[in-house]
PDB file of C-alpha atoms and ligand atoms in Angstrom:
ATOM      1  CA  UNK K   1      89.228  98.037  99.447  1.00 89.00           C
ATOM      2  CA  UNK K   2      87.979 100.411  97.305  1.00 93.00           C
ATOM      3  CA  UNK K   3      85.295 103.200  97.989  1.00 96.00           C
ATOM      4  CA  UNK K   4      83.934 105.713  95.654  1.00 98.00           C
ATOM      5  CA  UNK K   5      82.672 109.061  97.177  1.00 98.00           C
ATOM      6  CA  UNK K   6      80.621 111.531  95.170  1.00 98.00           C
ATOM      7  CA  UNK K   7      80.987 115.285  96.378  1.00 98.00           C
ATOM      8  CA  UNK K   8      79.197 118.438  95.092  1.00 98.00           C
ATOM      9  CA  UNK K   9      81.313 121.254  95.969  1.00 98.00           C
ATOM     10  CA  UNK K  10      84.329 122.014  97.466  1.00 98.00           C
ATOM     11  CA  UNK K  11      82.775 122.012 101.109  1.00 98.00           C
ATOM     12  CA  UNK K  12      82.102 118.237 100.526  1.00 98.00           C
ATOM     13  CA  UNK K  13      85.386 117.390  99.682  1.00 98.00           C
ATOM     14  CA  UNK K  14      86.645 119.561 102.423  1.00 98.00           C
ATOM     15  CA  UNK K  15      84.586 117.569 104.989  1.00 98.00           C
ATOM     16  CA  UNK K  16      85.566 114.180 103.151  1.00 98.00           C
ATOM     17  CA  UNK K  17      89.068 115.197 103.819  1.00 98.00           C
ATOM     18  CA  UNK K  18      88.783 116.377 107.403  1.00 98.00           C
ATOM     19  CA  UNK K  19      86.855 112.971 108.174  1.00 98.00           C
ATOM     20  CA  UNK K  20      89.848 111.094 107.288  1.00 98.00           C
ATOM     21  CA  UNK K  21      92.204 113.410 109.066  1.00 98.00           C
ATOM     22  CA  UNK K  22      90.470 112.803 111.977  1.00 98.00           C
ATOM     23  CA  UNK K  23      91.113 109.144 111.905  1.00 97.00           C
ATOM     24  CA  UNK K  24      94.369 109.526 110.267  1.00 97.00           C
ATOM     25  CA  UNK K  25      97.184 107.343 112.076  1.00 97.00           C
ATOM     26  CA  UNK K  26     101.067 107.946 112.532  1.00 97.00           C
ATOM     27  CA  UNK K  27     102.796 106.883 109.376  1.00 96.00           C
ATOM     28  CA  UNK K  28      99.838 106.835 106.983  1.00 97.00           C
ATOM     29  CA  UNK K  29     100.651 107.877 103.721  1.00 98.00           C
ATOM     30  CA  UNK K  30      97.993 109.414 101.398  1.00 98.00           C
ATOM     31  CA  UNK K  31      98.792 109.466  97.342  1.00 98.00           C
ATOM     32  CA  UNK K  32      96.683 111.998  95.698  1.00 98.00           C
ATOM     33  CA  UNK K  33      96.188 112.243  92.157  1.00 98.00           C
ATOM     34  CA  UNK K  34      93.780 114.178  89.753  1.00 98.00           C
ATOM     35  CA  UNK K  35      93.998 117.045  87.387  1.00 97.00           C
ATOM     36  CA  UNK K  36      94.904 120.757  88.121  1.00 95.00           C
ATOM     37  CA  UNK K  37      91.793 122.093  89.749  1.00 96.00           C
ATOM     38  CA  UNK K  38      89.966 118.359  90.748  1.00 98.00           C
ATOM     39  CA  UNK K  39      90.177 119.358  94.419  1.00 98.00           C
ATOM     40  CA  UNK K  40      93.498 118.029  95.829  1.00 98.00           C
ATOM     41  CA  UNK K  41      93.970 120.948  97.863  1.00 97.00           C
ATOM     42  CA  UNK K  42      90.699 121.346  98.925  1.00 98.00           C
ATOM     43  CA  UNK K  43      90.828 117.818 100.436  1.00 98.00           C
ATOM     44  CA  UNK K  44      94.334 118.402 101.922  1.00 98.00           C
ATOM     45  CA  UNK K  45      92.964 121.510 103.738  1.00 98.00           C
ATOM     46  CA  UNK K  46      90.288 119.153 105.009  1.00 98.00           C
ATOM     47  CA  UNK K  47      92.643 116.557 106.163  1.00 98.00           C
ATOM     48  CA  UNK K  48      95.044 119.276 107.713  1.00 98.00           C
ATOM     49  CA  UNK K  49      91.765 120.380 109.835  1.00 98.00           C
ATOM     50  CA  UNK K  50      90.936 116.962 110.807  1.00 98.00           C
ATOM     51  CA  UNK K  51      94.356 116.730 112.185  1.00 98.00           C
ATOM     52  CA  UNK K  52      93.721 119.943 114.191  1.00 98.00           C
ATOM     53  CA  UNK K  53      95.856 122.032 112.095  1.00 98.00           C
ATOM     54  CA  UNK K  54      94.904 125.630 112.527  1.00 95.00           C
ATOM     55  CA  UNK K  55      97.523 127.325 110.211  1.00 94.00           C
ATOM     56  CA  UNK K  56      96.377 128.129 106.598  1.00 94.00           C
ATOM     57  CA  UNK K  57      97.184 124.884 103.834  1.00 95.00           C
ATOM     58  CA  UNK K  58      97.848 126.007 100.469  1.00 91.00           C
ATOM     59  CA  UNK K  59      99.833 123.913  97.816  1.00 80.00           C
ATOM     60  CA  UNK K  60     103.274 125.376  98.199  1.00 68.00           C
ATOM     61  CA  UNK K  61     104.409 126.819  94.900  1.00 70.00           C
ATOM     62  CA  UNK K  62     108.241 126.811  95.025  1.00 78.00           C
ATOM     63  CA  UNK K  63     108.707 123.952  97.783  1.00 88.00           C
ATOM     64  CA  UNK K  64     107.770 120.464  97.273  1.00 94.00           C
ATOM     65  CA  UNK K  65     107.345 120.034 101.141  1.00 96.00           C
ATOM     66  CA  UNK K  66     105.394 122.174 103.510  1.00 96.00           C
ATOM     67  CA  UNK K  67     105.416 121.090 107.237  1.00 96.00           C
ATOM     68  CA  UNK K  68     102.506 121.661 109.848  1.00 97.00           C
ATOM     69  CA  UNK K  69     103.270 120.425 113.600  1.00 97.00           C
ATOM     70  CA  UNK K  70     100.652 122.311 115.433  1.00 96.00           C
ATOM     71  CA  UNK K  71      98.299 119.544 114.846  1.00 98.00           C
ATOM     72  CA  UNK K  72      97.262 116.191 116.736  1.00 97.00           C
ATOM     73  CA  UNK K  73     100.075 114.381 114.478  1.00 98.00           C
ATOM     74  CA  UNK K  74     102.840 116.377 112.312  1.00 98.00           C
ATOM     75  CA  UNK K  75     101.433 116.905 108.955  1.00 98.00           C
ATOM     76  CA  UNK K  76     103.756 116.444 105.891  1.00 98.00           C
ATOM     77  CA  UNK K  77     102.317 118.288 102.660  1.00 97.00           C
ATOM     78  CA  UNK K  78     103.843 117.519  99.595  1.00 97.00           C
ATOM     79  CA  UNK K  79     103.158 118.994  96.159  1.00 96.00           C
ATOM     80  CA  UNK K  80     105.235 117.335  93.694  1.00 96.00           C
ATOM     81  CA  UNK K  81     103.697 118.803  90.558  1.00 94.00           C
ATOM     82  CA  UNK K  82     107.149 120.708  89.552  1.00 92.00           C
ATOM     83  CA  UNK K  83     109.390 117.708  90.473  1.00 93.00           C
ATOM     84  CA  UNK K  84     112.220 117.074  87.862  1.00 89.00           C
ATOM     85  CA  UNK K  85     113.436 113.843  89.355  1.00 92.00           C
ATOM     86  CA  UNK K  86     112.760 111.461  92.602  1.00 94.00           C
ATOM     87  CA  UNK K  87     116.051 112.307  93.479  1.00 96.00           C
ATOM     88  CA  UNK K  88     114.920 115.689  94.785  1.00 95.00           C
ATOM     89  CA  UNK K  89     112.809 113.774  97.247  1.00 97.00           C
ATOM     90  CA  UNK K  90     115.722 112.170  98.563  1.00 96.00           C
ATOM     91  CA  UNK K  91     117.300 115.428  98.942  1.00 95.00           C
ATOM     92  CA  UNK K  92     114.580 116.620 101.095  1.00 95.00           C
ATOM     93  CA  UNK K  93     114.378 113.838 103.326  1.00 96.00           C
ATOM     94  CA  UNK K  94     111.439 112.382 102.254  1.00 98.00           C
ATOM     95  CA  UNK K  95     111.847 108.772 103.558  1.00 98.00           C
ATOM     96  CA  UNK K  96     112.047 110.303 107.118  1.00 97.00           C
ATOM     97  CA  UNK K  97     108.507 111.367 106.581  1.00 98.00           C
ATOM     98  CA  UNK K  98     106.794 108.530 104.708  1.00 98.00           C
ATOM     99  CA  UNK K  99     108.291 106.215 107.330  1.00 97.00           C
ATOM    100  CA  UNK K 100     108.007 108.240 110.144  1.00 97.00           C
ATOM    101  CA  UNK K 101     105.497 108.948 113.084  1.00 96.00           C
ATOM    102  CA  UNK K 102     103.577 111.879 111.139  1.00 98.00           C
ATOM    103  CA  UNK K 103     100.954 111.881 108.656  1.00 98.00           C
ATOM    104  CA  UNK K 104     102.126 112.271 104.837  1.00 98.00           C
ATOM    105  CA  UNK K 105      99.925 113.579 101.840  1.00 98.00           C
ATOM    106  CA  UNK K 106     101.329 113.806  98.510  1.00 98.00           C
ATOM    107  CA  UNK K 107      99.591 115.918  95.551  1.00 97.00           C
ATOM    108  CA  UNK K 108     100.324 114.565  92.077  1.00 97.00           C
ATOM    109  CA  UNK K 109     101.677 111.538  93.770  1.00 98.00           C
ATOM    110  CA  UNK K 110     101.735 109.598  90.204  1.00 97.00           C
ATOM    111  CA  UNK K 111     104.735 111.484  89.555  1.00 96.00           C
ATOM    112  CA  UNK K 112     106.732 109.665  92.286  1.00 97.00           C
ATOM    113  CA  UNK K 113     105.179 106.545  91.778  1.00 96.00           C
ATOM    114  CA  UNK K 114     108.300 104.417  92.261  1.00 96.00           C
ATOM    115  CA  UNK K 115     109.143 105.498  95.719  1.00 97.00           C
ATOM    116  CA  UNK K 116     105.266 105.125  97.159  1.00 97.00           C
ATOM    117  CA  UNK K 117     104.594 102.905 100.080  1.00 96.00           C
ATOM    118  CA  UNK K 118     103.143  99.834  99.046  1.00 94.00           C
ATOM    119  CA  UNK K 119     100.434 100.369 102.055  1.00 93.00           C
ATOM    120  CA  UNK K 120      99.834 104.105 100.932  1.00 96.00           C
ATOM    121  CA  UNK K 121      96.147 105.099 100.532  1.00 97.00           C
ATOM    122  CA  UNK K 122      95.532 106.384  97.150  1.00 98.00           C
ATOM    123  CA  UNK K 123      93.004 108.832  96.371  1.00 98.00           C
ATOM    124  CA  UNK K 124      91.647 109.913  92.718  1.00 98.00           C
ATOM    125  CA  UNK K 125      89.747 112.913  92.454  1.00 98.00           C
ATOM    126  CA  UNK K 126      87.871 113.239  89.144  1.00 98.00           C
ATOM    127  CA  UNK K 127      85.397 115.861  87.285  1.00 98.00           C
ATOM    128  CA  UNK K 128      82.399 114.905  85.308  1.00 96.00           C
ATOM    129  CA  UNK K 129      81.526 118.279  83.807  1.00 94.00           C
ATOM    130  CA  UNK K 130      78.279 116.060  82.432  1.00 96.00           C
ATOM    131  CA  UNK K 131      76.956 115.907  86.097  1.00 97.00           C
ATOM    132  CA  UNK K 132      77.979 119.461  86.705  1.00 97.00           C
ATOM    133  CA  UNK K 133      80.878 121.734  87.322  1.00 97.00           C
ATOM    134  CA  UNK K 134      81.046 121.252  90.954  1.00 98.00           C
ATOM    135  CA  UNK K 135      80.731 117.577  90.995  1.00 98.00           C
ATOM    136  CA  UNK K 136      83.630 115.191  91.755  1.00 98.00           C
ATOM    137  CA  UNK K 137      84.003 111.316  92.219  1.00 98.00           C
ATOM    138  CA  UNK K 138      86.748 110.513  95.014  1.00 98.00           C
ATOM    139  CA  UNK K 139      88.012 107.195  94.840  1.00 98.00           C
ATOM    140  CA  UNK K 140      89.779 106.053  97.770  1.00 97.00           C
ATOM    141  CA  UNK K 141      91.769 102.730  97.808  1.00 96.00           C
ATOM    142  CA  UNK K 142      93.816 100.786 100.032  1.00 89.00           C
ATOM    143  CA  UNK K 143      95.614  97.523 100.228  1.00 80.00           C
ATOM    144  CA  UNK K 144      95.587  96.636 104.117  1.00 65.00           C
ATOM    145  CA  UNK K 145      93.803  98.195 107.181  1.00 57.00           C
ATOM    146  CA  UNK K 146      90.794 100.097 106.868  1.00 52.00           C
ATOM    147  CA  UNK K 147      90.652 103.882 105.859  1.00 53.00           C
ATOM    148  CA  UNK K 148      88.316 105.167 108.646  1.00 56.00           C
ATOM    149  CA  UNK K 149      85.382 106.536 107.076  1.00 56.00           C
TER     150      UNK K 149
HETATM  151  P1  ADP V 201      94.067 120.880  92.948  1.00 71.79           P
HETATM  152  O1  ADP V 201      95.053 121.160  93.977  1.00 71.79           O
HETATM  153  O2  ADP V 201      93.458 119.396  92.333  1.00 71.79           O
HETATM  154  O3  ADP V 201      94.749 121.301  91.733  1.00 71.79           O
HETATM  155  P2  ADP V 201      92.405 122.669  94.126  1.00 71.79           P
HETATM  156  O4  ADP V 201      91.964 122.056  95.430  1.00 71.79           O
HETATM  157  O5  ADP V 201      93.427 123.892  94.561  1.00 71.79           O
HETATM  158  O6  ADP V 201      92.761 121.698  93.219  1.00 71.79           O
HETATM  159  O7  ADP V 201      90.971 123.804  93.448  1.00 71.79           O
HETATM  160  C1  ADP V 201      89.768 123.028  93.278  1.00 71.79           C
HETATM  161  C2  ADP V 201      88.777 124.065  92.715  1.00 71.79           C
HETATM  162  O8  ADP V 201      87.614 123.558  92.460  1.00 71.79           O
HETATM  163  C3  ADP V 201      88.528 125.182  93.855  1.00 71.79           C
HETATM  164  O9  ADP V 201      88.491 126.384  93.444  1.00 71.79           O
HETATM  165  C4  ADP V 201      87.210 124.646  94.580  1.00 71.79           C
HETATM  166  O10 ADP V 201      86.153 125.492  94.862  1.00 71.79           O
HETATM  167  C5  ADP V 201      86.718 124.152  93.119  1.00 71.79           C
HETATM  168  N1  ADP V 201      85.572 123.055  93.516  1.00 71.79           N
HETATM  169  C6  ADP V 201      84.419 122.832  92.857  1.00 71.79           C
HETATM  170  N2  ADP V 201      83.657 121.863  93.277  1.00 71.79           N
HETATM  171  C7  ADP V 201      84.625 121.177  94.066  1.00 71.79           C
HETATM  172  C8  ADP V 201      84.491 120.170  94.486  1.00 71.79           C
HETATM  173  N3  ADP V 201      83.237 119.098  94.508  1.00 71.79           N
HETATM  174  N4  ADP V 201      85.353 119.118  95.255  1.00 71.79           N
HETATM  175  C9  ADP V 201      86.656 119.970  95.427  1.00 71.79           C
HETATM  176  N5  ADP V 201      86.829 121.149  94.953  1.00 71.79           N
HETATM  177  C10 ADP V 201      85.689 121.849  94.157  1.00 71.79           C
HETATM  178 MG1   MG V 202      96.936 121.681  94.622  1.00 71.79          MG
END
């Protein structure tokens, strides 16, 4: 299943993420891709809000993984922009997160393609400057089960 949603500002992308976070189920892995500044972290902040997380969520600069435990489900936020090798994912124990009872979201998921679960939800955020500076298309793809938006 594939859906394409258009947003016209950060608050709309946040709202979409929030809707998805509200319906997220244990064990779901969201694989995000998109250029620098596309809105991956804005979307992530929405997902966190939808999970009921009240702590501020930012892209971890020097850590690959940030864990938030005060929401409806544990939230594992990966930003693998600076990863050198998927072995680094093994070192931080990603399997317990990907195949656990929490919700995972990976920014720059394309860099760890080989270890993404087959049933992950793929989200691609793209700019299209001819449609305006704040315009984005957000493509959501999933193999099985509905995304819930
Ligand atoms: P990324 O994590 O993909 O590098 P960020 O989420 O950190 O990107 O930054 C996205 C930037 O783009 C923010 O400054 C945000 O305010 C801005 N922005 C403008 N329009 C949108 C939109 N439609 N969706 C998301 N962010 C937007
Ligand atoms: Mg980011």
